[in-house]
């Protein structure tokens, strides 16, 4: 199954290598990985998606926690969450063929962010299938796709906050721990036996 | 190591002072309780070596950096403290790798310090530059690259915290030459690491404890599986209380030996690939396994699909990543073994108070020992042959089981585990997880430095001994009293045994020519003796023990003897190869 891990890691040289090295050791391919600054100074947040057996989730999460630079790990599993991906797509388009692409962009609620006489750039955010959908129709269209740049997935749980976020928002240690416990309970309950 | 240096070091620890990075290195080590390091100098670590004389730290000059890491490891295993190894950049650092991996696989707390080229030329392939933090990433618990003197104290203190906390392990700190040469304010107190954060997935809850107690109470055929975690956690008393209160027999992993007294009536012995038949049979028949600080390694489970098929499992373990890795646990108590057992024990009643009655199960196991229960081979007639098993047995008898034995890897390692009975933790020092040949001699040096008052025996094969025999000079230079038993069978014996069983006796690359080990020892100034028959063993061992200096015994044992029983890799625990009847070892053995 697909696992999605959200982790807070220290923003230091080599930390990504350590995370990646863990998956290499487990012989697990990383399908998608996004990293960026988080709401907490000095900490990056990453979303990592990989394919592995259902039972492997706990062990991967436990192994991630063992990395010294990893501060928090959430296994999103089936929990209610929002996942988005950003894509930049450059398409060859002459002034004559532009308008059809404009229509497509409109339908997909994407945006044109750059325009020249030979090409245009589309920016699109959405779930993976929506982005794939746009790419598909662009390919079918005679407008040639020149470049595709995709960010990989970013995931955030709905509702409950990560304990680390609560802490960052100034909540007491107790409240944060309680949130962590709730999250853990949910995770255990959602777990397939 | 004068009082002057001690006073000076203490002064540094108490008042913030400006020091060079090199001085900060040693001052921090002193502050962390280090008094001995094992190392080898070179250009990139020279500034550190230059400052060493000002500090109350004994430096043992090794003959190969692999030895330095093994010594730090042996020191840690024998003392429970963090061992420290030091090496220069490039080849010095890469030579450490096998030793670091050995410590990693057995969860041993060591800190390795390496020098590196100046930070200005990092990443340029400068002379003797190597990316040692990159190389050791998968074999360390964590590692650091320090390029500023002001970061040194905090990083080193953090390294010690990581090495000794949770599930212990090796940490490497790579220090650039300019960081050693620059100066900074050394403030030991301020460099204290942040409070230790236990793994967030530790979990010892009410329901788990209650479930474990109930499983134990209602079990008919339970076994405790005691691993390395017993001694690491200091849970010997608690395991013993559990076993005695609930009348549960105890089987041990290789690294668990000594964690539960060999002479205890509930001790079954070693489990797994070379465990005695009754131990593995009992595990296969058990209805409950209580795993205490062990990780169900393939060497103890055999084929997983048929491992202990009728048993429920309680897994008590400090590393959450070990839970359900190889064997699924019905109840997992994830935490420090000793603390968990302290919580569990009050819930376990004795037989009188509604606890379980274990007598029937114990009787069944006792009966299954039957004719193979050859505990005592003291009176074996001298057949003119010398069996390694006899050597182990005699060594055990003569030393009263009180010696610290450091074994290498191979057949002799298994014979030691079978025939030398360990009563106390930290008396068997051996490389289990990585199985590193060449481990014993250097590790024993670390052991002797940690416990100078203890009798220390190296037991090594003729193959493994030659891998690190250069450390004989270290023993002489440091005037260490270490007794060395080479079990010389003329083969890479364990591999030869696999060839005998699984490769139609095609002894490819296993016959081994060796130097005369007694002469080799003598060339180092270490006296020695060759032993060819059983009747010579006692006198030889006594000669070694009574010698003031180190002593080497070259035991010329049966060449094609094998370790029995043996479970072929990938087979079920009960599918074992037994000693053939024609083989005289057990046939003629009899109790007193
Ligand atoms: C560094 C290393 N290389 C290879 C091996 C594989 N190996 C395991 S046991 C063994 C034979 C050991 O021979 P010896 O030291 O003579 O001990 P014996 O088995 O004969 O007692 C070998 C080669 C190993 N464990 N470690
Ligand atoms: Mg041999």
PDB file of C-alpha atoms in Angstrom, chain A residues 10 14 17-18 21-22 24-25 58-59 61-71 184-185 187-188 193, chain B residues 133 137-138 140-144 158 161-162 167 194 197 199-201 203 319-325 328:
ATOM      1  CA  UNK A  10      16.119  19.673  11.839  1.00  0.00           C
ATOM      2  CA  UNK A  14      22.911  15.996   5.626  1.00  0.00           C
ATOM      3  CA  UNK A  17      20.555  12.040   3.305  1.00  0.00           C
ATOM      4  CA  UNK A  18      19.818  10.334   6.595  1.00  0.00           C
ATOM      5  CA  UNK A  21      19.384   6.460   3.473  1.00  0.00           C
ATOM      6  CA  UNK A  22      16.865   4.790   5.758  1.00  0.00           C
ATOM      7  CA  UNK A  24      17.513   2.886   0.720  1.00  0.00           C
ATOM      8  CA  UNK A  25      18.477   0.442   3.483  1.00  0.00           C
ATOM      9  CA  UNK A  58       4.960   1.236  12.156  1.00  0.00           C
ATOM     10  CA  UNK A  59       8.482   0.044  11.646  1.00  0.00           C
ATOM     11  CA  UNK A  61       7.845   5.376  11.514  1.00  0.00           C
ATOM     12  CA  UNK A  62       9.792   3.923  14.452  1.00  0.00           C
ATOM     13  CA  UNK A  63      12.980   3.899  12.380  1.00  0.00           C
ATOM     14  CA  UNK A  64      12.433   7.509  11.297  1.00  0.00           C
ATOM     15  CA  UNK A  65      12.048   8.515  14.929  1.00  0.00           C
ATOM     16  CA  UNK A  66      15.369   6.845  15.681  1.00  0.00           C
ATOM     17  CA  UNK A  67      17.142   9.334  13.434  1.00  0.00           C
ATOM     18  CA  UNK A  68      18.639  11.944  15.713  1.00  0.00           C
ATOM     19  CA  UNK A  69      17.518  14.878  13.527  1.00  0.00           C
ATOM     20  CA  UNK A  70      13.922  13.765  13.227  1.00  0.00           C
ATOM     21  CA  UNK A  71      11.683  15.571  15.685  1.00  0.00           C
ATOM     22  CA  UNK A 184      -1.792   7.730  18.217  1.00  0.00           C
ATOM     23  CA  UNK A 185      -5.148   6.206  19.245  1.00  0.00           C
ATOM     24  CA  UNK A 187      -3.741   5.677  14.142  1.00  0.00           C
ATOM     25  CA  UNK A 188      -3.984   2.405  16.034  1.00  0.00           C
ATOM     26  CA  UNK A 193      -5.033  -5.938  11.714  1.00  0.00           C
TER      27      UNK A 193
ATOM     28  CA  UNK B 133      30.463  10.772   8.017  1.00  0.00           C
ATOM     29  CA  UNK B 137      26.145   6.887   8.148  1.00  0.00           C
ATOM     30  CA  UNK B 138      24.519   3.438   7.970  1.00  0.00           C
ATOM     31  CA  UNK B 140      26.512   4.569  13.329  1.00  0.00           C
ATOM     32  CA  UNK B 141      23.622   5.522  15.556  1.00  0.00           C
ATOM     33  CA  UNK B 142      24.517   9.061  14.566  1.00  0.00           C
ATOM     34  CA  UNK B 143      27.564  10.983  13.409  1.00  0.00           C
ATOM     35  CA  UNK B 144      28.774  14.568  13.322  1.00  0.00           C
ATOM     36  CA  UNK B 158      25.671  15.167  22.593  1.00  0.00           C
ATOM     37  CA  UNK B 161      24.399  11.116  25.251  1.00  0.00           C
ATOM     38  CA  UNK B 162      23.364   9.442  22.010  1.00  0.00           C
ATOM     39  CA  UNK B 167      19.279   1.373  22.580  1.00  0.00           C
ATOM     40  CA  UNK B 194      19.242  19.098  25.769  1.00  0.00           C
ATOM     41  CA  UNK B 197      14.030  12.606  24.474  1.00  0.00           C
ATOM     42  CA  UNK B 199      11.635   7.414  21.576  1.00  0.00           C
ATOM     43  CA  UNK B 200       8.028   8.618  21.294  1.00  0.00           C
ATOM     44  CA  UNK B 201       6.764   5.149  20.447  1.00  0.00           C
ATOM     45  CA  UNK B 203       4.655   2.122  25.213  1.00  0.00           C
ATOM     46  CA  UNK B 319      13.596  -0.326  20.363  1.00  0.00           C
ATOM     47  CA  UNK B 320      10.133   0.201  18.830  1.00  0.00           C
ATOM     48  CA  UNK B 321      11.557  -0.628  15.387  1.00  0.00           C
ATOM     49  CA  UNK B 322      12.145  -4.216  16.571  1.00  0.00           C
ATOM     50  CA  UNK B 323       8.488  -4.853  17.386  1.00  0.00           C
ATOM     51  CA  UNK B 324       6.811  -7.140  14.839  1.00  0.00           C
ATOM     52  CA  UNK B 325       9.931  -7.011  12.662  1.00  0.00           C
ATOM     53  CA  UNK B 328       4.591 -10.798  15.491  1.00  0.00           C
TER      54      UNK B 328
END
